[in-house]
CSV table of C-alpha atoms and ligand atoms in Angstrom, one decimal:
chain,number,residue,atom,x,y,z
A,1258,UNK,CA,-65.1,176.6,-5.5
A,1259,UNK,CA,-66.6,178.8,-8.2
A,1260,UNK,CA,-66.6,176.9,-11.5
A,1261,UNK,CA,-67.8,178.1,-14.8
A,1262,UNK,CA,-68.9,174.8,-16.3
A,1263,UNK,CA,-69.3,174.2,-20.0
A,1264,UNK,CA,-73.0,173.9,-20.8
A,1265,UNK,CA,-72.6,170.4,-22.2
A,1266,UNK,CA,-71.1,169.3,-18.9
A,1267,UNK,CA,-73.7,171.1,-16.8
A,1268,UNK,CA,-76.5,169.5,-18.8
A,1269,UNK,CA,-75.1,166.0,-18.5
A,1270,UNK,CA,-74.6,166.4,-14.7
A,1271,UNK,CA,-78.2,167.7,-14.4
A,1272,UNK,CA,-79.4,164.6,-16.2
A,1273,UNK,CA,-77.4,162.5,-13.8
A,1274,UNK,CA,-75.1,161.2,-16.6
A,1275,UNK,CA,-71.3,160.8,-16.0
A,1276,UNK,CA,-70.3,159.7,-19.5
A,1277,UNK,CA,-70.1,162.3,-22.3
A,1278,UNK,CA,-70.7,160.9,-25.8
A,1279,UNK,CA,-68.1,161.5,-28.5
A,1280,UNK,CA,-70.3,164.3,-29.8
A,1281,UNK,CA,-70.5,166.0,-26.4
A,1282,UNK,CA,-66.8,165.5,-25.6
A,1283,UNK,CA,-65.8,167.0,-29.0
A,1284,UNK,CA,-68.1,170.0,-28.5
A,1285,UNK,CA,-66.2,170.7,-25.3
A,1286,UNK,CA,-62.8,170.3,-27.1
A,1287,UNK,CA,-63.9,172.5,-30.0
A,1288,UNK,CA,-64.9,175.2,-27.6
A,1289,UNK,CA,-61.5,174.9,-25.9
A,1290,UNK,CA,-59.9,175.6,-29.3
A,1291,UNK,CA,-58.7,172.0,-29.8
A,1292,UNK,CA,-59.0,170.8,-33.4
A,1293,UNK,CA,-61.4,167.9,-33.8
A,1294,UNK,CA,-63.7,166.3,-36.3
A,1295,UNK,CA,-66.9,167.6,-34.9
A,1296,UNK,CA,-69.7,165.1,-35.5
A,1297,UNK,CA,-73.4,165.7,-36.2
A,1298,UNK,CA,-76.2,163.4,-35.1
A,1299,UNK,CA,-78.5,161.7,-37.6
A,1300,UNK,CA,-81.5,159.7,-36.6
A,1301,UNK,CA,-82.3,158.4,-40.1
A,1302,UNK,CA,-80.3,157.2,-43.1
A,1303,UNK,CA,-81.7,160.1,-45.1
A,1304,UNK,CA,-80.6,162.6,-42.5
A,1305,UNK,CA,-77.1,161.0,-42.5
A,1306,UNK,CA,-76.9,161.5,-46.2
A,1307,UNK,CA,-78.0,165.2,-45.9
A,1308,UNK,CA,-75.3,165.8,-43.3
A,1309,UNK,CA,-72.7,164.0,-45.3
A,1310,UNK,CA,-73.4,166.1,-48.4
A,1311,UNK,CA,-73.1,169.3,-46.3
A,1312,UNK,CA,-69.8,168.1,-44.7
A,1313,UNK,CA,-68.3,166.8,-47.9
A,1314,UNK,CA,-67.1,163.3,-48.7
A,1315,UNK,CA,-65.4,161.2,-47.6
A,1316,UNK,CA,-67.1,160.9,-44.2
A,1317,UNK,CA,-67.2,158.6,-41.2
A,1318,UNK,CA,-70.3,157.3,-39.5
A,1319,UNK,CA,-70.3,156.1,-35.9
A,1320,UNK,CA,-72.9,154.8,-33.5
A,1321,UNK,CA,-74.1,157.2,-30.8
A,1322,UNK,CA,-75.3,155.4,-27.7
A,1323,UNK,CA,-74.7,156.0,-24.0
A,1324,UNK,CA,-74.3,152.2,-23.7
A,1325,UNK,CA,-71.5,151.8,-26.2
A,1326,UNK,CA,-68.0,152.8,-25.0
A,1327,UNK,CA,-65.8,151.1,-27.6
A,1328,UNK,CA,-67.7,151.8,-30.8
A,1329,UNK,CA,-65.7,149.7,-33.2
A,1330,UNK,CA,-65.9,146.6,-31.0
A,1331,UNK,CA,-69.6,146.4,-31.7
A,1332,UNK,CA,-69.4,147.2,-35.5
A,1333,UNK,CA,-70.3,150.9,-34.8
A,1334,UNK,CA,-67.7,152.7,-36.9
A,1335,UNK,CA,-67.6,153.0,-40.8
A,1336,UNK,CA,-64.8,154.9,-42.4
A,1337,UNK,CA,-64.1,156.4,-45.8
A,1338,UNK,CA,-67.7,156.7,-47.1
A,1339,UNK,CA,-67.6,158.3,-50.5
A,1340,UNK,CA,-71.2,158.9,-51.5
A,1341,UNK,CA,-74.8,158.9,-50.5
A,1342,UNK,CA,-75.4,155.2,-51.2
A,1343,UNK,CA,-72.4,154.2,-49.0
A,1344,UNK,CA,-73.6,156.5,-46.2
A,1345,UNK,CA,-77.1,155.0,-46.4
A,1346,UNK,CA,-75.8,151.5,-46.3
A,1347,UNK,CA,-73.4,152.3,-43.4
A,1348,UNK,CA,-76.2,153.8,-41.4
A,1349,UNK,CA,-78.2,150.6,-41.7
A,1350,UNK,CA,-75.2,148.3,-41.1
A,1351,UNK,CA,-74.3,150.2,-37.9
A,1352,UNK,CA,-77.9,150.0,-36.5
A,1353,UNK,CA,-78.1,146.4,-37.4
A,1354,UNK,CA,-74.7,145.4,-36.0
A,1355,UNK,CA,-75.1,147.2,-32.7
A,1356,UNK,CA,-78.7,145.9,-32.1
A,1357,UNK,CA,-77.4,142.4,-32.8
A,1358,UNK,CA,-74.4,142.6,-30.6
A,1359,UNK,CA,-75.9,144.8,-27.8
A,1360,UNK,CA,-79.6,144.3,-27.9
A,1361,UNK,CA,-80.1,146.3,-24.8
A,1362,UNK,CA,-78.2,149.4,-26.0
A,1363,UNK,CA,-80.1,152.6,-26.3
A,1364,UNK,CA,-79.5,154.0,-29.8
A,1365,UNK,CA,-79.5,157.8,-30.0
A,1366,UNK,CA,-78.6,157.6,-33.7
A,1367,UNK,CA,-75.5,157.7,-35.8
A,1368,UNK,CA,-73.0,160.5,-36.0
A,1369,UNK,CA,-71.5,161.9,-39.3
A,1370,UNK,CA,-68.1,163.5,-39.4
A,1371,UNK,CA,-65.4,164.3,-41.9
A,1372,UNK,CA,-62.8,161.6,-42.6
A,1373,UNK,CA,-59.5,162.9,-41.3
A,1374,UNK,CA,-56.4,162.3,-43.4
A,1375,UNK,CA,-53.9,159.9,-41.8
A,1376,UNK,CA,-51.3,161.2,-39.4
A,1377,UNK,CA,-49.1,159.8,-36.7
A,1378,UNK,CA,-51.5,158.2,-34.1
A,1379,UNK,CA,-51.1,159.4,-30.6
A,1380,UNK,CA,-53.2,159.3,-27.5
A,1381,UNK,CA,-53.8,161.9,-24.9
A,1382,UNK,CA,-55.6,161.1,-21.7
A,1383,UNK,CA,-56.4,162.3,-18.2
A,1384,UNK,CA,-57.2,160.3,-15.1
A,1385,UNK,CA,-57.8,161.4,-11.6
A,1386,UNK,CA,-55.4,159.9,-9.1
A,1387,UNK,CA,-56.6,159.5,-5.5
A,1388,UNK,CA,-53.4,161.1,-4.2
A,1389,UNK,CA,-52.2,163.4,-7.0
A,1390,UNK,CA,-55.5,164.5,-8.5
A,1391,UNK,CA,-55.7,165.0,-12.2
A,1392,UNK,CA,-52.8,163.4,-14.2
A,1393,UNK,CA,-52.2,163.8,-17.9
A,1394,UNK,CA,-51.0,161.0,-20.1
A,1395,UNK,CA,-49.4,161.1,-23.6
A,1396,UNK,CA,-48.4,158.1,-25.7
A,1397,UNK,CA,-48.2,156.8,-29.2
A,1398,UNK,CA,-51.5,155.2,-30.4
A,1399,UNK,CA,-52.3,151.8,-31.6
A,1400,UNK,CA,-50.1,148.7,-30.9
A,1401,UNK,CA,-47.3,150.7,-29.2
A,1402,UNK,CA,-49.4,152.0,-26.4
A,1403,UNK,CA,-51.2,148.8,-25.8
A,1404,UNK,CA,-48.2,146.5,-26.1
A,1405,UNK,CA,-45.3,148.5,-24.8
A,1406,UNK,CA,-47.1,150.8,-22.4
A,1407,UNK,CA,-45.0,153.5,-24.0
A,1408,UNK,CA,-46.6,156.5,-22.2
A,1409,UNK,CA,-45.6,159.5,-20.2
A,1410,UNK,CA,-47.5,161.0,-17.2
A,1411,UNK,CA,-47.5,164.4,-15.5
A,1412,UNK,CA,-49.5,165.8,-12.7
A,1413,UNK,CA,-51.7,168.8,-13.5
A,1414,UNK,CA,-51.0,171.7,-13.8
A,1415,UNK,CA,-48.4,171.1,-16.5
A,1416,UNK,CA,-45.7,173.6,-17.2
A,1417,UNK,CA,-44.7,174.2,-20.8
A,1418,UNK,CA,-41.5,172.3,-19.9
A,1419,UNK,CA,-43.6,169.3,-18.6
A,1420,UNK,CA,-45.4,169.2,-21.9
A,1421,UNK,CA,-42.2,169.3,-24.0
A,1422,UNK,CA,-40.7,166.5,-21.8
A,1423,UNK,CA,-43.7,164.3,-22.0
A,1424,UNK,CA,-43.4,164.1,-25.8
A,1425,UNK,CA,-39.6,163.5,-25.7
A,1426,UNK,CA,-39.5,160.8,-23.0
A,1427,UNK,CA,-41.6,158.2,-24.8
A,1428,UNK,CA,-39.6,155.5,-26.5
A,1429,UNK,CA,-41.5,156.2,-29.7
A,1430,UNK,CA,-40.5,159.8,-29.9
A,1431,UNK,CA,-38.4,159.2,-33.1
A,1432,UNK,CA,-41.7,158.5,-34.9
A,1433,UNK,CA,-42.8,162.0,-34.1
A,1434,UNK,CA,-39.5,163.5,-35.3
A,1435,UNK,CA,-39.9,162.0,-38.7
A,1436,UNK,CA,-38.9,158.5,-39.6
A,1437,UNK,CA,-37.8,157.0,-42.9
A,1438,UNK,CA,-38.9,159.8,-45.0
A,1439,UNK,CA,-42.1,160.7,-43.1
A,1440,UNK,CA,-42.2,164.4,-42.2
A,1441,UNK,CA,-41.9,165.4,-38.5
A,1442,UNK,CA,-45.0,165.9,-36.5
A,1443,UNK,CA,-46.0,169.4,-35.2
A,1444,UNK,CA,-44.6,169.0,-31.7
A,1445,UNK,CA,-45.7,172.5,-30.7
A,1446,UNK,CA,-49.3,171.6,-31.5
A,1447,UNK,CA,-49.1,168.5,-29.3
A,1448,UNK,CA,-47.6,170.5,-26.5
A,1449,UNK,CA,-50.3,173.1,-26.8
A,1450,UNK,CA,-53.0,170.4,-26.7
A,1451,UNK,CA,-51.5,169.1,-23.4
A,1452,UNK,CA,-51.4,172.5,-21.9
A,1453,UNK,CA,-54.9,173.4,-23.0
A,1454,UNK,CA,-56.2,170.2,-21.4
A,1455,UNK,CA,-54.2,170.8,-18.2
A,1456,UNK,CA,-55.7,174.2,-17.9
A,1457,UNK,CA,-59.2,172.9,-18.6
A,1458,UNK,CA,-59.2,170.1,-16.1
A,1459,UNK,CA,-57.7,172.3,-13.5
A,1460,UNK,CA,-60.7,174.7,-13.9
A,1461,UNK,CA,-63.2,171.9,-14.2
A,1462,UNK,CA,-63.0,169.4,-11.3
A,1463,UNK,CA,-66.1,167.7,-12.5
A,1464,UNK,CA,-64.1,166.0,-15.3
A,1465,UNK,CA,-62.5,162.8,-13.9
A,1466,UNK,CA,-61.3,161.2,-17.1
A,1467,UNK,CA,-60.5,162.2,-20.7
A,1468,UNK,CA,-59.6,159.8,-23.5
A,1469,UNK,CA,-58.5,161.2,-26.8
A,1470,UNK,CA,-57.8,158.1,-28.8
A,1471,UNK,CA,-56.6,158.6,-31.4
A,1472,UNK,CA,-55.3,162.1,-32.0
A,1473,UNK,CA,-53.7,162.4,-35.4
A,1474,UNK,CA,-50.4,164.4,-35.4
A,1475,UNK,CA,-49.6,166.2,-38.7
A,1476,UNK,CA,-46.7,168.1,-39.9
A,1477,UNK,CA,-48.9,171.1,-39.2
A,1478,UNK,CA,-51.4,170.7,-36.3
A,1479,UNK,CA,-53.0,167.8,-34.5
A,1480,UNK,CA,-56.6,166.6,-34.7
A,1481,UNK,CA,-58.7,164.7,-32.1
A,1482,UNK,CA,-60.6,162.1,-34.1
A,1483,UNK,CA,-62.2,160.3,-31.1
A,1484,UNK,CA,-63.0,161.6,-27.7
A,1485,UNK,CA,-64.6,160.5,-24.4
A,1486,UNK,CA,-65.0,162.2,-21.1
A,1487,UNK,CA,-66.1,160.8,-17.7
A,1488,UNK,CA,-67.5,163.2,-15.1
A,1489,UNK,CA,-67.8,162.9,-11.4
A,1490,UNK,CA,-71.3,163.0,-10.0
A,1491,UNK,CA,-70.3,165.9,-7.7
A,1492,UNK,CA,-67.2,168.1,-7.9
A,1493,UNK,CA,-64.2,166.8,-6.0
A,1494,UNK,CA,-63.1,169.1,-3.2
B,1113,ADP,P1,-63.7,153.5,-30.8
B,1113,ADP,O1,-64.8,153.9,-29.9
B,1113,ADP,O2,-63.8,152.1,-31.2
B,1113,ADP,O3,-62.4,153.8,-30.2
B,1113,ADP,P2,-63.0,155.5,-32.8
B,1113,ADP,O4,-63.9,156.7,-32.9
B,1113,ADP,O5,-61.7,155.7,-32.2
B,1113,ADP,O6,-63.9,154.4,-32.1
B,1113,ADP,O7,-62.9,154.9,-34.3
B,1113,ADP,C1,-62.1,153.8,-34.5
B,1113,ADP,C2,-60.9,154.1,-35.5
B,1113,ADP,O8,-61.4,154.6,-36.7
B,1113,ADP,C3,-60.0,155.1,-34.9
B,1113,ADP,O9,-59.0,154.5,-34.1
B,1113,ADP,C4,-59.4,155.7,-36.2
B,1113,ADP,O10,-58.4,154.9,-36.7
B,1113,ADP,C5,-60.6,155.7,-37.2
B,1113,ADP,N1,-61.3,156.9,-37.2
B,1113,ADP,C6,-62.3,157.3,-36.4
B,1113,ADP,N2,-62.8,158.5,-36.7
B,1113,ADP,C7,-62.1,158.9,-37.8
B,1113,ADP,C8,-62.1,160.1,-38.6
B,1113,ADP,N3,-63.0,161.1,-38.4
B,1113,ADP,N4,-61.3,160.2,-39.6
B,1113,ADP,C9,-60.4,159.2,-39.9
B,1113,ADP,N5,-60.3,158.0,-39.1
B,1113,ADP,C10,-61.2,157.9,-38.1
B,1114,MG,MG1,-61.1,155.5,-30.2
Protein backbone atom coordinates (compact mmCIF):
# COMPACT_ATOMS: atom_id res chain seq x y z
CA UNK A 1 0.00 0.00 0.00
CA UNK A 2 1.46 3.39 -0.93
CA UNK A 3 2.03 5.43 2.19
CA UNK A 4 3.38 8.95 2.39
CA UNK A 5 5.01 8.77 5.80
CA UNK A 6 5.87 11.73 7.98
CA UNK A 7 9.67 12.23 7.92
CA UNK A 8 9.88 11.84 11.71
CA UNK A 9 8.23 8.43 11.45
CA UNK A 10 10.32 7.41 8.47
CA UNK A 11 13.53 8.40 10.27
CA UNK A 12 12.61 6.48 13.44
CA UNK A 13 11.78 3.34 11.46
CA UNK A 14 15.03 3.62 9.52
CA UNK A 15 16.89 3.72 12.84
CA UNK A 16 14.97 0.65 14.00
CA UNK A 17 13.12 2.59 16.73
CA UNK A 18 9.46 1.99 17.49
CA UNK A 19 8.91 4.56 20.26
CA UNK A 20 8.59 8.22 19.26
CA UNK A 21 9.69 10.68 21.92
CA UNK A 22 7.32 13.40 23.11
CA UNK A 23 9.25 15.82 20.90
CA UNK A 24 8.86 13.63 17.81
CA UNK A 25 5.22 12.72 18.48
CA UNK A 26 4.34 16.39 18.96
CA UNK A 27 6.10 17.31 15.71
CA UNK A 28 3.81 14.87 13.93
CA UNK A 29 0.74 16.28 15.73
CA UNK A 30 1.79 19.83 14.91
CA UNK A 31 2.09 18.96 11.22
CA UNK A 32 -1.39 17.43 11.34
CA UNK A 33 -2.69 20.79 12.56
CA UNK A 34 -3.29 19.54 16.10
CA UNK A 35 -2.52 22.19 18.72
CA UNK A 36 0.31 21.17 21.03
CA UNK A 37 3.03 22.60 23.24
CA UNK A 38 5.91 21.87 20.88
CA UNK A 39 9.08 21.20 22.88
CA UNK A 40 12.66 22.08 21.98
CA UNK A 41 15.64 20.01 23.06
CA UNK A 42 18.39 21.42 25.26
CA UNK A 43 21.58 19.55 26.00
CA UNK A 44 22.87 22.00 28.61
CA UNK A 45 21.34 24.15 31.34
CA UNK A 46 22.51 27.28 29.47
CA UNK A 47 20.80 26.14 26.29
CA UNK A 48 17.61 25.41 28.27
CA UNK A 49 17.65 28.98 29.59
CA UNK A 50 18.18 30.40 26.10
CA UNK A 51 15.23 28.38 24.78
CA UNK A 52 13.06 29.40 27.73
CA UNK A 53 13.80 33.09 27.16
CA UNK A 54 12.80 32.72 23.51
CA UNK A 55 9.61 30.78 24.36
CA UNK A 56 8.61 33.09 27.21
CA UNK A 57 7.95 32.20 30.86
CA UNK A 58 6.51 30.19 32.49
CA UNK A 59 7.97 27.05 30.90
CA UNK A 60 8.03 23.30 31.54
CA UNK A 61 11.16 21.14 31.43
CA UNK A 62 10.99 17.39 30.77
CA UNK A 63 13.51 14.62 30.44
CA UNK A 64 14.08 13.33 26.92
CA UNK A 65 15.22 9.72 26.86
CA UNK A 66 14.28 6.71 24.75
CA UNK A 67 14.35 4.70 27.99
CA UNK A 68 11.85 6.82 29.92
CA UNK A 69 8.17 6.28 29.13
CA UNK A 70 6.57 7.82 32.22
CA UNK A 71 8.58 10.97 32.71
CA UNK A 72 7.13 12.19 36.00
CA UNK A 73 7.62 8.74 37.61
CA UNK A 74 11.38 9.28 37.48
CA UNK A 75 11.38 12.95 38.50
CA UNK A 76 11.63 13.99 34.87
CA UNK A 77 9.04 16.81 34.73
CA UNK A 78 9.29 20.33 36.21
CA UNK A 79 6.36 22.70 35.78
CA UNK A 80 5.77 26.43 36.11
CA UNK A 81 9.39 27.63 35.83
CA UNK A 82 9.41 31.43 35.96
CA UNK A 83 12.96 32.55 35.31
CA UNK A 84 16.44 31.54 34.21
CA UNK A 85 17.56 30.50 37.67
CA UNK A 86 14.59 28.14 38.03
CA UNK A 87 15.21 26.67 34.58
CA UNK A 88 18.89 26.10 35.33
CA UNK A 89 18.04 24.41 38.63
CA UNK A 90 15.30 22.29 37.02
CA UNK A 91 17.67 21.13 34.28
CA UNK A 92 20.15 19.93 36.89
CA UNK A 93 17.46 18.37 39.09
CA UNK A 94 15.99 16.40 36.19
CA UNK A 95 19.38 15.05 35.08
CA UNK A 96 20.25 14.16 38.67
CA UNK A 97 16.91 12.48 39.47
CA UNK A 98 16.77 10.45 36.28
CA UNK A 99 20.36 9.24 36.55
CA UNK A 100 19.74 8.25 40.20
CA UNK A 101 16.52 6.39 39.51
CA UNK A 102 17.37 4.94 36.09
CA UNK A 103 21.17 4.74 35.91
CA UNK A 104 21.07 2.88 32.59
CA UNK A 105 18.81 5.41 30.83
CA UNK A 106 20.29 7.15 27.80
CA UNK A 107 19.78 10.89 28.29
CA UNK A 108 19.24 12.86 25.09
CA UNK A 109 18.74 16.03 27.04
CA UNK A 110 15.88 18.02 28.51
CA UNK A 111 13.05 19.55 26.51
CA UNK A 112 11.70 23.05 27.07
CA UNK A 113 8.08 23.98 26.27
CA UNK A 114 5.59 26.60 27.23
CA UNK A 115 3.43 26.02 30.29
CA UNK A 116 -0.16 25.50 29.17
CA UNK A 117 -2.93 27.19 31.16
CA UNK A 118 -5.13 24.71 33.03
CA UNK A 119 -8.09 23.18 31.19
CA UNK A 120 -10.34 20.15 31.60
CA UNK A 121 -7.97 17.17 31.38
CA UNK A 122 -8.93 14.55 28.84
CA UNK A 123 -7.05 11.72 27.20
CA UNK A 124 -7.14 10.64 23.60
CA UNK A 125 -5.57 7.37 22.55
CA UNK A 126 -5.25 4.88 19.75
CA UNK A 127 -4.50 1.18 20.02
CA UNK A 128 -4.39 -1.48 17.35
CA UNK A 129 -6.76 -4.35 17.96
CA UNK A 130 -5.88 -7.75 16.48
CA UNK A 131 -9.39 -8.11 15.04
CA UNK A 132 -10.64 -4.57 14.45
CA UNK A 133 -7.41 -2.78 13.59
CA UNK A 134 -6.95 0.80 14.83
CA UNK A 135 -9.35 1.85 17.60
CA UNK A 136 -9.60 5.37 19.05
CA UNK A 137 -10.22 6.02 22.71
CA UNK A 138 -11.50 9.11 24.49
CA UNK A 139 -11.85 9.69 28.22
CA UNK A 140 -11.47 12.17 31.00
CA UNK A 141 -7.95 12.47 32.34
CA UNK A 142 -6.51 11.87 35.76
CA UNK A 143 -8.29 9.87 38.45
CA UNK A 144 -11.48 9.41 36.45
CA UNK A 145 -9.90 7.45 33.67
CA UNK A 146 -7.67 5.40 35.97
CA UNK A 147 -10.26 4.64 38.62
CA UNK A 148 -13.52 4.49 36.75
CA UNK A 149 -12.32 3.33 33.32
CA UNK A 150 -14.63 6.05 32.02
CA UNK A 151 -13.65 5.79 28.36
CA UNK A 152 -15.29 5.44 24.97
CA UNK A 153 -13.93 3.48 22.01
CA UNK A 154 -14.62 3.58 18.27
CA UNK A 155 -13.13 1.66 15.38
CA UNK A 156 -11.26 3.71 12.76
CA UNK A 157 -12.36 5.32 10.48
CA UNK A 158 -14.55 7.53 12.65
CA UNK A 159 -17.52 9.37 11.25
CA UNK A 160 -18.30 12.85 12.61
CA UNK A 161 -21.22 11.21 14.39
CA UNK A 162 -18.88 8.67 16.06
CA UNK A 163 -16.70 11.50 17.34
CA UNK A 164 -19.70 13.40 18.72
CA UNK A 165 -21.04 10.26 20.43
CA UNK A 166 -17.69 9.35 21.99
CA UNK A 167 -17.61 12.60 23.95
CA UNK A 168 -21.22 12.31 25.03
CA UNK A 169 -21.24 8.69 26.16
CA UNK A 170 -18.61 8.97 28.89
CA UNK A 171 -20.01 9.33 32.42
CA UNK A 172 -17.95 12.46 32.95
CA UNK A 173 -19.48 14.31 30.01
CA UNK A 174 -21.14 16.90 32.33
CA UNK A 175 -17.61 18.07 33.21
CA UNK A 176 -17.15 19.01 29.55
CA UNK A 177 -20.49 20.76 29.42
CA UNK A 178 -19.50 23.16 32.18
CA UNK A 179 -19.91 22.28 35.80
CA UNK A 180 -20.52 24.53 38.82
CA UNK A 181 -19.58 27.70 37.08
CA UNK A 182 -16.78 26.37 34.89
CA UNK A 183 -17.31 27.26 31.24
CA UNK A 184 -18.13 24.49 28.74
CA UNK A 185 -15.26 22.90 26.84
CA UNK A 186 -14.94 23.31 23.09
CA UNK A 187 -16.60 20.06 22.02
CA UNK A 188 -16.11 20.81 18.33
CA UNK A 189 -12.33 21.08 18.88
CA UNK A 190 -12.28 17.68 20.62
CA UNK A 191 -14.35 16.10 17.86
CA UNK A 192 -12.06 17.56 15.25
CA UNK A 193 -9.01 16.19 17.12
CA UNK A 194 -10.54 12.69 17.06
CA UNK A 195 -11.36 12.92 13.37
CA UNK A 196 -7.89 14.22 12.48
CA UNK A 197 -6.28 11.32 14.35
CA UNK A 198 -8.64 8.82 12.74
CA UNK A 199 -7.68 10.08 9.31
CA UNK A 200 -3.98 10.06 10.22
CA UNK A 201 -3.87 6.48 11.55
CA UNK A 202 -5.88 5.24 8.61
CA UNK A 203 -3.27 6.69 6.27
CA UNK A 204 -0.34 5.62 8.43
CA UNK A 205 -0.47 1.91 9.29
CA UNK A 206 3.02 2.13 10.80
CA UNK A 207 1.51 3.81 13.87
CA UNK A 208 0.32 1.18 16.34
CA UNK A 209 -0.39 3.26 19.43
CA UNK A 210 -0.98 6.91 20.28
CA UNK A 211 -1.26 8.29 23.77
CA UNK A 212 -2.18 11.97 24.24
CA UNK A 213 -2.31 12.22 28.01
CA UNK A 214 -3.30 14.79 28.92
CA UNK A 215 -5.06 16.95 26.37
CA UNK A 216 -6.36 20.18 27.91
CA UNK A 217 -9.85 21.11 26.76
CA UNK A 218 -10.58 24.85 26.84
CA UNK A 219 -13.65 26.96 26.19
CA UNK A 220 -11.91 27.62 22.89
CA UNK A 221 -9.70 24.89 21.47
CA UNK A 222 -7.85 21.91 22.89
CA UNK A 223 -4.12 21.44 23.46
CA UNK A 224 -2.07 18.21 23.60
CA UNK A 225 0.44 18.73 26.43
CA UNK A 226 1.93 15.22 26.41
CA UNK A 227 2.23 12.79 23.50
CA UNK A 228 3.65 9.37 22.77
CA UNK A 229 3.48 7.20 19.68
CA UNK A 230 4.46 3.58 19.15
CA UNK A 231 5.30 2.34 15.66
CA UNK A 232 5.22 -1.11 14.17
CA UNK A 233 8.55 -2.36 12.88
CA UNK A 234 6.88 -3.05 9.52
CA UNK A 235 3.54 -1.80 8.18
CA UNK A 236 0.58 -4.01 8.95
CA UNK A 237 -1.08 -5.48 5.86
P1 LIG B 1 4.40 11.78 31.90
O1 LIG B 1 5.39 11.16 30.96
O2 LIG B 1 4.73 11.51 33.32
O3 LIG B 1 2.99 11.42 31.54
P2 LIG B 1 3.65 14.52 31.18
O4 LIG B 1 4.31 15.15 30.03
O5 LIG B 1 2.24 14.06 30.98
O6 LIG B 1 4.59 13.35 31.72
O7 LIG B 1 3.70 15.57 32.39
C1 LIG B 1 3.13 15.25 33.64
C2 LIG B 1 2.04 16.26 33.99
O8 LIG B 1 2.57 17.56 33.98
C3 LIG B 1 0.88 16.28 33.00
O9 LIG B 1 -0.08 15.32 33.32
C4 LIG B 1 0.36 17.69 33.14
O10 LIG B 1 -0.49 17.80 34.27
C5 LIG B 1 1.62 18.49 33.45
N1 LIG B 1 2.19 19.09 32.23
C6 LIG B 1 3.03 18.52 31.34
N2 LIG B 1 3.36 19.36 30.34
C7 LIG B 1 2.71 20.51 30.59
C8 LIG B 1 2.64 21.78 29.93
N3 LIG B 1 3.32 22.05 28.81
N4 LIG B 1 1.86 22.74 30.50
C9 LIG B 1 1.17 22.50 31.64
N5 LIG B 1 1.20 21.34 32.30
C10 LIG B 1 1.96 20.34 31.79
MG1 LIG C 1 1.50 12.23 30.36
